[in-house]
Coordinates of C-alpha atoms in Angstrom, one line a residue:
V25 CA -14.8 -18.1 -55.7
R26 CA -17.7 -18.8 -53.4
F27 CA -18.5 -22.0 -51.6
D28 CA -21.5 -22.6 -49.3
Y29 CA -23.3 -25.1 -47.1
Q30 CA -27.0 -24.5 -47.4
R31 CA -30.3 -25.9 -46.2
E32 CA -33.7 -25.2 -47.9
Y33 CA -37.1 -26.0 -46.4
L34 CA -40.5 -25.7 -47.9
N35 CA -43.3 -25.6 -45.3
G36 CA -41.0 -27.3 -42.9
D37 CA -39.9 -30.1 -45.2
A38 CA -36.3 -30.3 -46.3
V39 CA -35.6 -29.7 -50.1
K40 CA -32.8 -32.2 -50.4
S41 CA -32.0 -31.3 -54.0
N42 CA -31.0 -27.8 -52.9
S43 CA -29.3 -28.6 -49.6
G44 CA -25.8 -29.6 -48.8
F45 CA -22.4 -28.3 -49.9
K46 CA -22.6 -26.2 -53.0
G47 CA -20.0 -24.5 -55.2
K48 CA -21.9 -21.2 -55.9
Y49 CA -19.6 -19.1 -58.1
L50 CA -16.3 -19.4 -59.9
N51 CA -15.5 -16.2 -61.8
V52 CA -12.5 -14.9 -63.7
I53 CA -12.3 -11.1 -64.1
L54 CA -10.0 -9.1 -66.2
N55 CA -9.9 -5.3 -66.5
G56 CA -7.3 -3.2 -68.2
S57 CA -6.4 -0.6 -70.9
F58 CA -4.5 -0.4 -74.1
N59 CA -3.8 3.3 -73.7
E60 CA -5.5 6.4 -72.2
H61 CA -8.5 6.1 -74.5
F62 CA -9.2 2.4 -75.0
S63 CA -10.0 0.0 -72.0
Y64 CA -11.7 -3.4 -71.7
S65 CA -13.5 -5.4 -69.1
Y66 CA -14.2 -9.2 -69.0
R67 CA -15.9 -11.6 -66.6
Q68 CA -16.3 -15.3 -67.3
R69 CA -18.4 -17.5 -65.0
L70 CA -16.7 -20.8 -65.1
N71 CA -19.4 -22.6 -63.2
K72 CA -22.2 -21.7 -65.7
A73 CA -23.3 -24.1 -68.4
H74 CA -23.1 -23.2 -72.1
A75 CA -26.8 -23.6 -72.9
D76 CA -26.6 -23.3 -76.7
K77 CA -22.9 -24.5 -77.0
S78 CA -21.7 -20.9 -77.2
F79 CA -18.8 -19.9 -75.1
F80 CA -20.6 -16.5 -74.6
D81 CA -23.4 -18.2 -72.6
A82 CA -21.1 -18.2 -69.6
T83 CA -19.6 -14.8 -70.3
D84 CA -21.3 -12.2 -68.1
W85 CA -19.7 -9.4 -70.0
V86 CA -16.9 -8.6 -72.4
Y87 CA -16.7 -5.1 -73.9
L88 CA -14.4 -2.5 -75.3
T89 CA -14.7 1.2 -74.2
Y90 CA -13.4 4.3 -75.9
T91 CA -13.2 7.4 -73.7
T92 CA -12.8 10.9 -75.3
P93 CA -9.8 13.1 -74.3
N94 CA -11.9 15.3 -72.1
Q95 CA -13.1 12.2 -70.1
H96 CA -16.8 13.3 -70.5
W97 CA -17.9 10.9 -73.2
S98 CA -17.3 7.1 -73.5
F99 CA -18.6 4.6 -76.0
S100 CA -18.8 0.8 -75.4
G101 CA -19.6 -2.2 -77.5
G102 CA -19.8 -6.0 -76.7
K103 CA -21.6 -8.0 -74.1
Q104 CA -22.7 -5.7 -71.3
V105 CA -24.9 -5.5 -68.2
V106 CA -28.4 -4.5 -69.3
G107 CA -28.9 -0.9 -68.0
I108 CA -31.6 -1.4 -65.4
G109 CA -31.5 0.7 -62.2
G110 CA -31.5 -0.6 -58.6
Y111 CA -28.8 -1.7 -56.2
E112 CA -30.0 -5.3 -55.8
Y113 CA -29.7 -5.6 -59.6
D114 CA -26.4 -3.8 -59.7
R115 CA -24.5 -5.8 -57.1
A116 CA -22.4 -8.8 -58.0
P117 CA -24.4 -12.1 -57.5
I118 CA -21.5 -13.5 -55.5
D119 CA -22.2 -10.9 -52.9
L120 CA -26.0 -11.6 -52.5
Y121 CA -27.6 -14.4 -50.5
F122 CA -31.3 -14.0 -51.3
C123 CA -33.0 -11.8 -53.8
S124 CA -36.4 -10.9 -55.3
E125 CA -38.4 -12.9 -57.7
F126 CA -37.7 -10.3 -60.4
W127 CA -33.9 -10.6 -59.8
N128 CA -34.1 -14.4 -60.1
N129 CA -35.8 -14.2 -63.5
I130 CA -34.1 -11.4 -65.5
A131 CA -31.4 -12.3 -68.0
C132 CA -29.2 -9.3 -67.3
Y133 CA -26.2 -9.8 -69.6
Q134 CA -26.7 -9.1 -73.4
F135 CA -24.8 -7.9 -76.4
G136 CA -25.2 -4.2 -77.3
V137 CA -23.8 -0.7 -77.6
S138 CA -23.8 2.2 -75.2
A139 CA -22.8 5.8 -74.8
A140 CA -22.2 7.5 -71.5
Y141 CA -21.7 11.1 -70.5
A142 CA -20.0 12.1 -67.2
T143 CA -20.4 15.6 -65.8
E144 CA -17.4 17.9 -65.0
S145 CA -17.5 17.1 -61.3
G146 CA -17.8 13.3 -62.0
N147 CA -20.7 13.1 -59.6
D148 CA -23.2 12.2 -62.3
K149 CA -23.1 9.9 -65.3
F150 CA -25.8 9.3 -67.9
L151 CA -26.0 6.2 -70.0
L152 CA -27.9 5.4 -73.2
Q153 CA -27.9 1.8 -74.3
V154 CA -29.4 -0.3 -77.1
C155 CA -29.0 -4.1 -76.6
Q156 CA -30.6 -7.4 -77.1
S157 CA -33.7 -7.9 -75.1
P158 CA -33.4 -10.1 -72.0
F159 CA -36.5 -11.9 -73.2
R160 CA -35.2 -12.9 -76.6
A161 CA -35.5 -16.6 -77.4
N162 CA -35.3 -18.9 -80.4
G163 CA -33.1 -16.5 -82.4
D164 CA -35.7 -13.7 -82.4
N165 CA -34.3 -10.2 -83.0
M166 CA -35.7 -8.3 -80.1
Y167 CA -34.2 -5.2 -78.5
A168 CA -34.1 -3.2 -75.2
Y169 CA -33.6 0.6 -75.0
N170 CA -32.3 1.8 -71.7
L171 CA -31.5 5.3 -70.2
M172 CA -29.7 5.5 -66.8
W173 CA -28.7 8.1 -64.3
M174 CA -25.9 7.2 -61.9
G175 CA -25.3 9.8 -59.2
S176 CA -23.0 10.2 -56.2
H177 CA -23.7 13.2 -53.9
D178 CA -22.1 13.0 -50.5
W179 CA -24.4 10.6 -48.5
Y180 CA -26.7 9.9 -51.4
Q181 CA -26.1 7.7 -54.4
S182 CA -28.5 6.8 -57.2
L183 CA -29.1 4.2 -59.9
W184 CA -32.2 5.3 -61.8
S185 CA -33.4 4.0 -65.2
V186 CA -36.2 4.0 -67.7
N187 CA -36.4 1.0 -69.9
L188 CA -38.4 -0.3 -72.9
M189 CA -37.9 -3.9 -73.7
E190 CA -39.5 -6.3 -76.2
Q191 CA -40.9 -9.4 -74.5
T192 CA -42.2 -11.0 -77.7
P193 CA -41.8 -9.5 -81.2
G194 CA -43.8 -6.3 -81.3
D195 CA -44.9 -6.6 -77.6
Q196 CA -43.0 -4.4 -75.1
I197 CA -42.8 -3.8 -71.4
A198 CA -41.6 -0.6 -69.7
Y199 CA -39.7 -0.2 -66.5
V200 CA -39.0 2.7 -64.2
A201 CA -36.4 1.5 -61.7
L202 CA -35.3 3.9 -58.9
G203 CA -32.3 2.7 -56.9
N204 CA -31.3 4.8 -53.9
Q205 CA -28.4 4.4 -51.5
F206 CA -27.9 6.4 -48.3
T207 CA -24.5 6.2 -46.5
F208 CA -23.9 7.6 -43.0
G209 CA -20.5 6.5 -41.7
D210 CA -20.6 2.7 -41.2
F211 CA -24.4 2.5 -41.8
K212 CA -25.8 2.0 -45.3
L213 CA -29.3 1.7 -46.6
Q214 CA -30.2 0.6 -50.1
L215 CA -33.8 1.0 -51.2
D216 CA -35.1 0.2 -54.7
Y217 CA -38.5 0.7 -56.3
M218 CA -39.3 -0.8 -59.7
L219 CA -42.5 -0.2 -61.6
R220 CA -43.3 -2.4 -64.6
A221 CA -46.1 -1.9 -67.2
S222 CA -46.9 -3.6 -70.5
N223 CA -50.2 -1.8 -70.9
G224 CA -52.3 0.8 -69.2
D225 CA -54.2 -1.8 -67.2
S226 CA -51.0 -3.0 -65.4
L227 CA -49.8 0.5 -64.4
F228 CA -49.1 0.6 -60.6
K229 CA -50.3 -3.1 -60.3
N230 CA -46.9 -4.6 -61.2
Y231 CA -43.9 -3.5 -59.1
S232 CA -41.1 -4.6 -56.7
V233 CA -39.5 -3.1 -53.6
M234 CA -36.1 -4.2 -52.4
G235 CA -34.3 -2.9 -49.4
E236 CA -31.2 -3.7 -47.3
A237 CA -29.9 -2.0 -44.2
S238 CA -26.3 -2.8 -43.1
Y239 CA -23.8 -1.8 -40.4
T240 CA -20.1 -2.5 -40.5
L241 CA -18.2 -2.8 -37.3
A242 CA -14.5 -2.0 -37.2
D243 CA -14.1 -2.9 -40.9
K244 CA -14.3 -6.5 -39.9
V245 CA -17.9 -7.5 -39.4
N246 CA -20.9 -6.5 -41.5
F247 CA -24.5 -7.1 -40.2
F248 CA -27.4 -6.8 -42.6
G249 CA -31.2 -7.1 -42.8
R250 CA -32.9 -7.5 -46.1
M251 CA -36.4 -7.6 -47.6
T252 CA -37.9 -7.9 -51.0
Y253 CA -41.6 -7.5 -52.1
D254 CA -42.8 -8.5 -55.6
V255 CA -46.4 -7.8 -56.7
N256 CA -48.2 -8.4 -59.9
S257 CA -52.0 -8.0 -59.3
T258 CA -53.0 -8.0 -62.9
L259 CA -55.1 -10.9 -64.1
G260 CA -55.5 -12.7 -67.4
S261 CA -52.8 -13.2 -69.9
V262 CA -49.1 -13.1 -68.9
N263 CA -47.8 -9.5 -69.1
D264 CA -44.5 -9.9 -67.3
F265 CA -42.2 -12.9 -67.7
C266 CA -40.2 -12.0 -64.5
V267 CA -43.0 -11.5 -62.0
M268 CA -46.1 -13.2 -63.3
P269 CA -49.8 -12.2 -62.7
D270 CA -51.4 -13.1 -59.4
T271 CA -48.1 -12.8 -57.5
E272 CA -47.5 -11.2 -54.1
L273 CA -44.3 -12.4 -52.4
T274 CA -42.5 -11.1 -49.4
R275 CA -39.0 -12.3 -48.6
L276 CA -37.3 -11.3 -45.2
G277 CA -34.0 -12.2 -43.8
A278 CA -30.7 -11.2 -42.2
G279 CA -27.1 -12.2 -42.2
V280 CA -23.5 -11.5 -41.1
E281 CA -20.2 -11.2 -43.0
Y282 CA -16.7 -11.5 -41.4
Y283 CA -13.5 -10.4 -43.0
P284 CA -10.5 -12.0 -41.1
L285 CA -7.6 -10.4 -43.0
P286 CA -6.0 -7.2 -41.5
N287 CA -5.8 -3.7 -43.0
N288 CA -9.3 -3.8 -44.4
N289 CA -8.3 -6.5 -46.9
R290 CA -11.5 -8.1 -48.1
A291 CA -10.0 -10.9 -50.2
V292 CA -11.4 -13.5 -47.7
R293 CA -14.9 -13.5 -46.4
L294 CA -17.0 -15.8 -44.1
H295 CA -20.7 -15.4 -44.3
A296 CA -24.0 -16.7 -42.9
A297 CA -27.6 -15.7 -43.9
Y298 CA -31.2 -16.8 -43.4
S299 CA -34.3 -15.9 -45.3
H300 CA -38.0 -16.8 -45.3
T301 CA -40.7 -16.2 -48.0
L302 CA -44.4 -15.6 -47.6
G303 CA -47.2 -15.1 -50.1
R304 CA -48.1 -16.6 -53.5
N305 CA -46.3 -16.9 -56.8
G306 CA -48.3 -16.8 -60.0
N307 CA -45.6 -18.9 -61.6
P308 CA -45.8 -22.4 -60.2
N309 CA -42.2 -23.0 -61.3
G310 CA -41.0 -19.7 -59.8
V311 CA -37.9 -19.4 -57.6
L312 CA -39.7 -18.0 -54.6
Q313 CA -42.5 -20.0 -53.0
D314 CA -44.8 -19.6 -50.0
G315 CA -43.3 -21.1 -46.8
Q316 CA -39.8 -21.3 -48.3
S317 CA -36.8 -21.0 -45.9
M318 CA -33.1 -20.9 -46.7
F319 CA -30.1 -21.0 -44.5
T320 CA -26.6 -20.6 -45.9
V321 CA -23.1 -20.4 -44.5
G322 CA -19.9 -20.2 -46.5
L323 CA -16.7 -18.7 -47.8
K324 CA -15.7 -16.3 -50.5
W325 CA -12.1 -15.6 -51.6
K326 CA -10.3 -13.7 -54.3
I327 CA -7.0 -14.6 -56.0
D328 CA -5.1 -11.9 -57.8
I329 CA -3.7 -14.0 -60.6
L330 CA -1.7 -11.2 -62.3
S331 CA 0.1 -10.2 -59.0
I332 CA 1.1 -13.8 -58.5
A333 CA 2.3 -14.1 -62.0
K334 CA 4.5 -11.0 -61.7
K335 CA 6.1 -12.4 -58.5
L336 CA 6.8 -15.7 -60.2
F337 CA 8.1 -14.3 -63.5

Protein backbone atom coordinates (compact mmCIF):
# COMPACT_ATOMS: atom_id res chain seq x y z
CA VAL A 1 0.00 0.00 0.00
CA ARG A 2 1.21 3.54 -0.74
CA PHE A 3 -0.44 6.74 0.46
CA ASP A 4 0.88 10.26 -0.32
CA TYR A 5 0.20 13.94 0.19
CA GLN A 6 1.27 15.76 -2.96
CA ARG A 7 1.30 19.22 -4.49
CA GLU A 8 1.60 19.90 -8.22
CA TYR A 9 2.34 23.30 -9.76
CA LEU A 10 2.40 24.42 -13.38
CA ASN A 11 4.38 27.61 -13.93
CA GLY A 12 3.83 28.51 -10.29
CA ASP A 13 0.07 27.91 -10.28
CA ALA A 14 -1.33 25.09 -8.16
CA VAL A 15 -2.95 22.18 -10.03
CA LYS A 16 -5.72 21.50 -7.55
CA SER A 17 -7.00 18.35 -9.26
CA ASN A 18 -3.66 16.63 -8.67
CA SER A 19 -2.92 17.96 -5.20
CA GLY A 20 -3.87 16.80 -1.74
CA PHE A 21 -4.06 13.37 -0.12
CA LYS A 22 -3.87 10.53 -2.66
CA GLY A 23 -4.14 6.77 -2.37
CA LYS A 24 -1.43 5.87 -4.88
CA TYR A 25 -1.24 2.06 -4.96
CA LEU A 26 -3.01 -0.93 -3.44
CA ASN A 27 -1.55 -4.21 -4.69
CA VAL A 28 -2.00 -7.86 -3.84
CA ILE A 29 0.94 -10.11 -4.76
CA LEU A 30 1.05 -13.93 -4.71
CA ASN A 31 4.07 -16.04 -5.66
CA GLY A 32 4.41 -19.77 -5.20
CA SER A 33 5.00 -23.20 -6.69
CA PHE A 34 3.10 -26.45 -7.22
CA ASN A 35 6.29 -28.55 -7.29
CA GLU A 36 9.95 -28.19 -8.29
CA HIS A 37 9.01 -27.48 -11.92
CA PHE A 38 5.79 -25.44 -11.93
CA SER A 39 5.56 -22.00 -10.31
CA TYR A 40 3.21 -19.03 -10.56
CA SER A 41 3.21 -15.28 -9.99
CA TYR A 42 0.24 -12.91 -9.66
CA ARG A 43 -0.16 -9.19 -8.96
CA GLN A 44 -3.53 -7.45 -8.86
CA ARG A 45 -3.76 -3.67 -8.60
CA LEU A 46 -6.91 -3.06 -6.58
CA ASN A 47 -6.91 0.70 -7.12
CA LYS A 48 -6.94 0.46 -10.94
CA ALA A 49 -10.19 0.72 -12.91
CA HIS A 50 -11.41 -2.06 -15.22
CA ALA A 51 -11.52 -0.06 -18.46
CA ASP A 52 -13.36 -2.61 -20.61
CA LYS A 53 -15.16 -4.40 -17.76
CA SER A 54 -12.51 -7.11 -17.71
CA PHE A 55 -11.00 -8.21 -14.42
CA PHE A 56 -7.64 -8.51 -16.21
CA ASP A 57 -7.47 -4.74 -16.83
CA ALA A 58 -6.31 -4.32 -13.23
CA THR A 59 -4.13 -7.45 -13.28
CA ASP A 60 -0.52 -6.41 -13.77
CA TRP A 61 0.58 -9.99 -14.31
CA VAL A 62 -0.56 -13.55 -13.80
CA TYR A 63 1.47 -16.33 -15.39
CA LEU A 64 2.53 -19.94 -15.00
CA THR A 65 6.17 -21.01 -15.42
CA TYR A 66 7.64 -24.42 -16.16
CA THR A 67 11.35 -24.86 -15.33
CA THR A 68 13.32 -27.79 -16.74
CA PRO A 69 15.11 -30.20 -14.35
CA ASN A 70 18.54 -28.72 -15.15
CA GLN A 71 17.24 -25.21 -14.24
CA HIS A 72 18.59 -23.74 -17.48
CA TRP A 73 15.33 -23.36 -19.39
CA SER A 74 11.99 -21.97 -18.30
CA PHE A 75 8.78 -21.37 -20.25
CA SER A 76 5.98 -19.02 -19.20
CA GLY A 77 2.50 -18.14 -20.39
CA GLY A 78 -0.12 -15.64 -19.24
CA LYS A 79 -0.16 -11.91 -18.65
CA GLN A 80 3.44 -10.75 -18.29
CA VAL A 81 5.63 -7.67 -18.14
CA VAL A 82 6.53 -6.73 -21.71
CA GLY A 83 10.25 -7.48 -22.07
CA ILE A 84 11.71 -4.00 -22.45
CA GLY A 85 15.12 -3.18 -20.96
CA GLY A 86 15.97 -0.42 -18.51
CA TYR A 87 15.88 -0.05 -14.73
CA GLU A 88 13.28 2.73 -14.63
CA TYR A 89 10.95 0.46 -16.59
CA ASP A 90 11.79 -2.61 -14.50
CA ARG A 91 11.21 -1.14 -11.04
CA ALA A 92 7.83 -1.47 -9.33
CA PRO A 93 5.75 1.70 -9.85
CA ILE A 94 5.09 1.86 -6.10
CA ASP A 95 8.83 2.55 -5.62
CA LEU A 96 9.07 5.42 -8.13
CA TYR A 97 8.11 9.05 -7.49
CA PHE A 98 8.66 10.70 -10.88
CA CYS A 99 9.48 9.16 -14.26
CA SER A 100 10.09 9.87 -17.93
CA GLU A 101 7.45 10.73 -20.49
CA PHE A 102 8.09 7.32 -22.09
CA TRP A 103 7.44 5.48 -18.80
CA ASN A 104 4.18 7.33 -18.29
CA ASN A 105 2.78 6.29 -21.68
CA ILE A 106 3.78 2.64 -22.20
CA ALA A 107 1.24 -0.11 -21.46
CA CYS A 108 3.76 -2.54 -20.05
CA TYR A 109 1.58 -5.55 -19.05
CA GLN A 110 0.29 -7.80 -21.85
CA PHE A 111 -0.69 -11.43 -22.51
CA GLY A 112 1.94 -13.56 -24.18
CA VAL A 113 4.43 -16.42 -23.97
CA SER A 114 8.15 -16.44 -23.25
CA ALA A 115 11.15 -18.73 -23.06
CA ALA A 116 14.21 -18.01 -20.92
CA TYR A 117 17.67 -19.55 -20.71
CA ALA A 118 19.94 -19.16 -17.67
CA THR A 119 23.66 -19.88 -17.89
CA GLU A 120 25.40 -22.43 -15.68
CA SER A 121 26.68 -19.72 -13.32
CA GLY A 122 23.27 -18.07 -13.11
CA ASN A 123 24.86 -14.69 -13.81
CA ASP A 124 23.20 -14.29 -17.20
CA LYS A 125 19.66 -14.91 -18.41
CA PHE A 126 18.28 -14.51 -21.92
CA LEU A 127 14.56 -14.05 -22.59
CA LEU A 128 12.60 -14.39 -25.84
CA GLN A 129 9.00 -13.18 -25.66
CA VAL A 130 6.05 -12.86 -28.04
CA CYS A 131 3.10 -10.92 -26.63
CA GLN A 132 0.32 -8.50 -27.45
CA SER A 133 1.56 -5.09 -28.53
CA PRO A 134 1.38 -2.35 -25.88
CA PHE A 135 -0.25 -0.20 -28.56
CA ARG A 136 -3.12 -2.50 -29.47
CA ALA A 137 -6.58 -0.95 -29.34
CA ASN A 138 -10.13 -1.64 -30.50
CA GLY A 139 -9.53 -5.39 -30.54
CA ASP A 140 -6.73 -5.24 -33.12
CA ASN A 141 -4.44 -8.29 -33.19
CA MET A 142 -1.03 -6.66 -32.94
CA TYR A 143 2.11 -8.20 -31.48
CA ALA A 144 5.47 -7.38 -29.93
CA TYR A 145 8.67 -9.43 -30.26
CA ASN A 146 11.19 -8.96 -27.47
CA LEU A 147 14.69 -10.28 -26.77
CA MET A 148 16.35 -9.47 -23.42
CA TRP A 149 19.67 -9.99 -21.66
CA MET A 150 19.68 -9.82 -17.84
CA GLY A 151 23.18 -9.92 -16.40
CA SER A 152 24.69 -9.79 -12.92
CA HIS A 153 28.48 -9.53 -12.69
CA ASP A 154 29.86 -8.32 -9.38
CA TRP A 155 29.39 -4.53 -9.37
CA TYR A 156 27.64 -4.40 -12.76
CA GLN A 157 24.11 -5.50 -13.65
CA SER A 158 22.32 -5.18 -16.99
CA LEU A 159 18.82 -5.13 -18.44
CA TRP A 160 19.27 -4.86 -22.21
CA SER A 161 16.68 -5.52 -24.90
CA VAL A 162 15.85 -5.23 -28.57
CA ASN A 163 12.16 -4.95 -29.39
CA LEU A 164 9.92 -4.82 -32.43
CA MET A 165 6.32 -3.73 -31.76
CA GLU A 166 3.32 -3.03 -33.94
CA GLN A 167 1.91 0.47 -33.34
CA THR A 168 -0.87 0.14 -35.90
CA PRO A 169 -1.58 -2.93 -38.07
CA GLY A 170 1.44 -3.32 -40.34
CA ASP A 171 3.34 -0.35 -38.82
CA GLN A 172 6.15 -1.19 -36.39
CA ILE A 173 8.52 0.63 -34.08
CA ALA A 174 11.88 -0.75 -32.92
CA TYR A 175 13.56 -0.21 -29.54
CA VAL A 176 17.09 -0.72 -28.32
CA ALA A 177 16.96 -0.35 -24.53
CA LEU A 178 20.19 -0.50 -22.53
CA GLY A 179 19.70 -0.61 -18.76
CA ASN A 180 22.86 -0.46 -16.64
CA GLN A 181 23.31 -0.62 -12.88
CA PHE A 182 26.56 -0.03 -11.00
CA THR A 183 26.74 -0.95 -7.31
CA PHE A 184 29.63 0.00 -5.03
CA GLY A 185 28.80 -0.75 -1.40
CA ASP A 186 25.98 1.57 -0.33
CA PHE A 187 26.18 3.63 -3.54
CA LYS A 188 24.14 2.69 -6.60
CA LEU A 189 23.89 4.23 -10.06
CA GLN A 190 21.21 3.25 -12.57
CA LEU A 191 21.64 4.57 -16.11
CA ASP A 192 19.30 3.74 -19.00
CA TYR A 193 19.49 4.64 -22.66
CA MET A 194 16.61 3.87 -25.04
CA LEU A 195 16.71 4.41 -28.79
CA ARG A 196 13.42 4.26 -30.72
CA ALA A 197 12.94 4.20 -34.50
CA SER A 198 9.93 3.60 -36.74
CA ASN A 199 11.77 4.43 -39.96
CA GLY A 200 15.22 5.44 -41.15
CA ASP A 201 14.47 9.14 -40.74
CA SER A 202 13.86 8.80 -37.00
CA LEU A 203 17.09 6.93 -36.23
CA PHE A 204 19.00 8.69 -33.40
CA LYS A 205 16.37 11.45 -33.31
CA ASN A 206 14.02 9.68 -30.90
CA TYR A 207 15.49 8.50 -27.59
CA SER A 208 15.32 8.72 -23.79
CA VAL A 209 17.96 8.80 -21.07
CA MET A 210 17.06 8.01 -17.46
CA GLY A 211 19.43 8.03 -14.51
CA GLU A 212 19.33 7.74 -10.74
CA ALA A 213 22.13 7.91 -8.17
CA SER A 214 21.37 6.76 -4.62
CA TYR A 215 23.21 6.29 -1.34
CA THR A 216 21.93 4.25 1.62
CA LEU A 217 23.04 5.23 5.11
CA ALA A 218 23.11 2.53 7.82
CA ASP A 219 20.33 0.53 6.05
CA LYS A 220 17.87 3.16 7.30
CA VAL A 221 18.00 6.23 5.07
CA ASN A 222 18.25 6.30 1.29
CA PHE A 223 19.08 9.55 -0.51
CA PHE A 224 18.61 9.77 -4.27
CA GLY A 225 18.86 12.17 -7.18
CA ARG A 226 17.14 11.45 -10.46
CA MET A 227 16.90 12.78 -14.02
CA THR A 228 15.05 11.85 -17.20
CA TYR A 229 15.47 13.23 -20.70
CA ASP A 230 13.02 12.47 -23.54
CA VAL A 231 13.68 13.61 -27.11
CA ASN A 232 11.80 13.13 -30.36
CA SER A 233 13.12 15.64 -32.90
CA THR A 234 11.36 14.10 -35.90
CA LEU A 235 8.73 16.24 -37.57
CA GLY A 236 5.58 15.46 -39.48
CA SER A 237 3.32 12.50 -38.76
CA VAL A 238 3.32 10.76 -35.38
CA ASN A 239 5.93 7.99 -35.35
CA ASP A 240 5.94 7.25 -31.61
CA PHE A 241 2.87 7.10 -29.40
CA CYS A 242 4.90 7.31 -26.16
CA VAL A 243 7.16 10.29 -26.93
CA MET A 244 5.60 12.32 -29.72
CA PRO A 245 7.44 14.39 -32.36
CA ASP A 246 8.71 17.87 -31.43
CA THR A 247 9.41 16.81 -27.83
CA GLU A 248 12.39 17.66 -25.67
CA LEU A 249 11.78 17.27 -21.95
CA THR A 250 14.12 17.24 -18.96
CA ARG A 251 12.92 16.18 -15.52
CA LEU A 252 15.16 16.68 -12.48
CA GLY A 253 14.57 15.89 -8.85
CA ALA A 254 15.70 14.32 -5.61
CA GLY A 255 14.26 12.60 -2.57
CA VAL A 256 14.80 10.65 0.62
CA GLU A 257 13.41 7.36 1.99
CA TYR A 258 13.43 6.29 5.65
CA TYR A 259 12.86 2.74 6.93
CA PRO A 260 12.01 2.89 10.68
CA LEU A 261 11.86 -0.85 11.46
CA PRO A 262 14.96 -2.62 12.87
CA ASN A 263 17.07 -5.41 11.33
CA ASN A 264 16.88 -4.01 7.80
CA ASN A 265 13.13 -4.72 7.71
CA ARG A 266 11.69 -2.68 4.84
CA ALA A 267 8.01 -3.40 5.41
CA VAL A 268 7.42 0.26 6.35
CA ARG A 269 8.79 3.25 4.45
CA LEU A 270 8.44 7.02 4.77
CA HIS A 271 9.39 9.05 1.71
CA ALA A 272 9.59 12.57 0.31
CA ALA A 273 10.51 13.68 -3.22
CA TYR A 274 10.53 16.78 -5.42
CA SER A 275 10.84 17.11 -9.21
CA HIS A 276 10.73 19.87 -11.83
CA THR A 277 10.23 19.59 -15.62
CA LEU A 278 11.65 21.82 -18.35
CA GLY A 279 11.20 21.79 -22.12
CA ARG A 280 8.39 21.14 -24.55
CA ASN A 281 6.03 18.21 -25.06
CA GLY A 282 4.79 17.53 -28.58
CA ASN A 283 1.75 15.89 -26.98
CA PRO A 284 -0.46 18.68 -25.56
CA ASN A 285 -2.13 16.06 -23.35
CA GLY A 286 1.16 14.50 -22.23
CA VAL A 287 1.99 13.78 -18.62
CA LEU A 288 5.10 16.00 -18.43
CA GLN A 289 4.80 19.71 -19.20
CA ASP A 290 7.17 22.68 -19.19
CA GLY A 291 7.26 24.42 -15.81
CA GLN A 292 5.69 21.50 -13.96
CA SER A 293 6.75 20.91 -10.34
CA MET A 294 5.72 18.07 -8.04
CA PHE A 295 6.30 17.57 -4.33
CA THR A 296 5.17 14.40 -2.59
CA VAL A 297 5.53 12.96 0.91
CA GLY A 298 4.00 9.69 2.03
CA LEU A 299 4.01 6.18 3.44
CA LYS A 300 4.36 2.69 2.03
CA TRP A 301 3.74 -0.52 3.95
CA LYS A 302 3.58 -4.25 3.25
CA ILE A 303 1.32 -6.79 4.94
CA ASP A 304 2.33 -10.46 4.77
CA ILE A 305 -1.17 -11.94 4.60
CA LEU A 306 -0.05 -15.57 4.47
CA SER A 307 2.14 -15.24 7.57
CA ILE A 308 -0.74 -13.66 9.48
CA ALA A 309 -3.09 -16.43 8.35
CA LYS A 310 -0.67 -19.13 9.51
CA LYS A 311 -0.46 -17.56 12.96
CA LEU A 312 -4.23 -17.34 13.23
CA PHE A 313 -5.07 -20.81 11.93
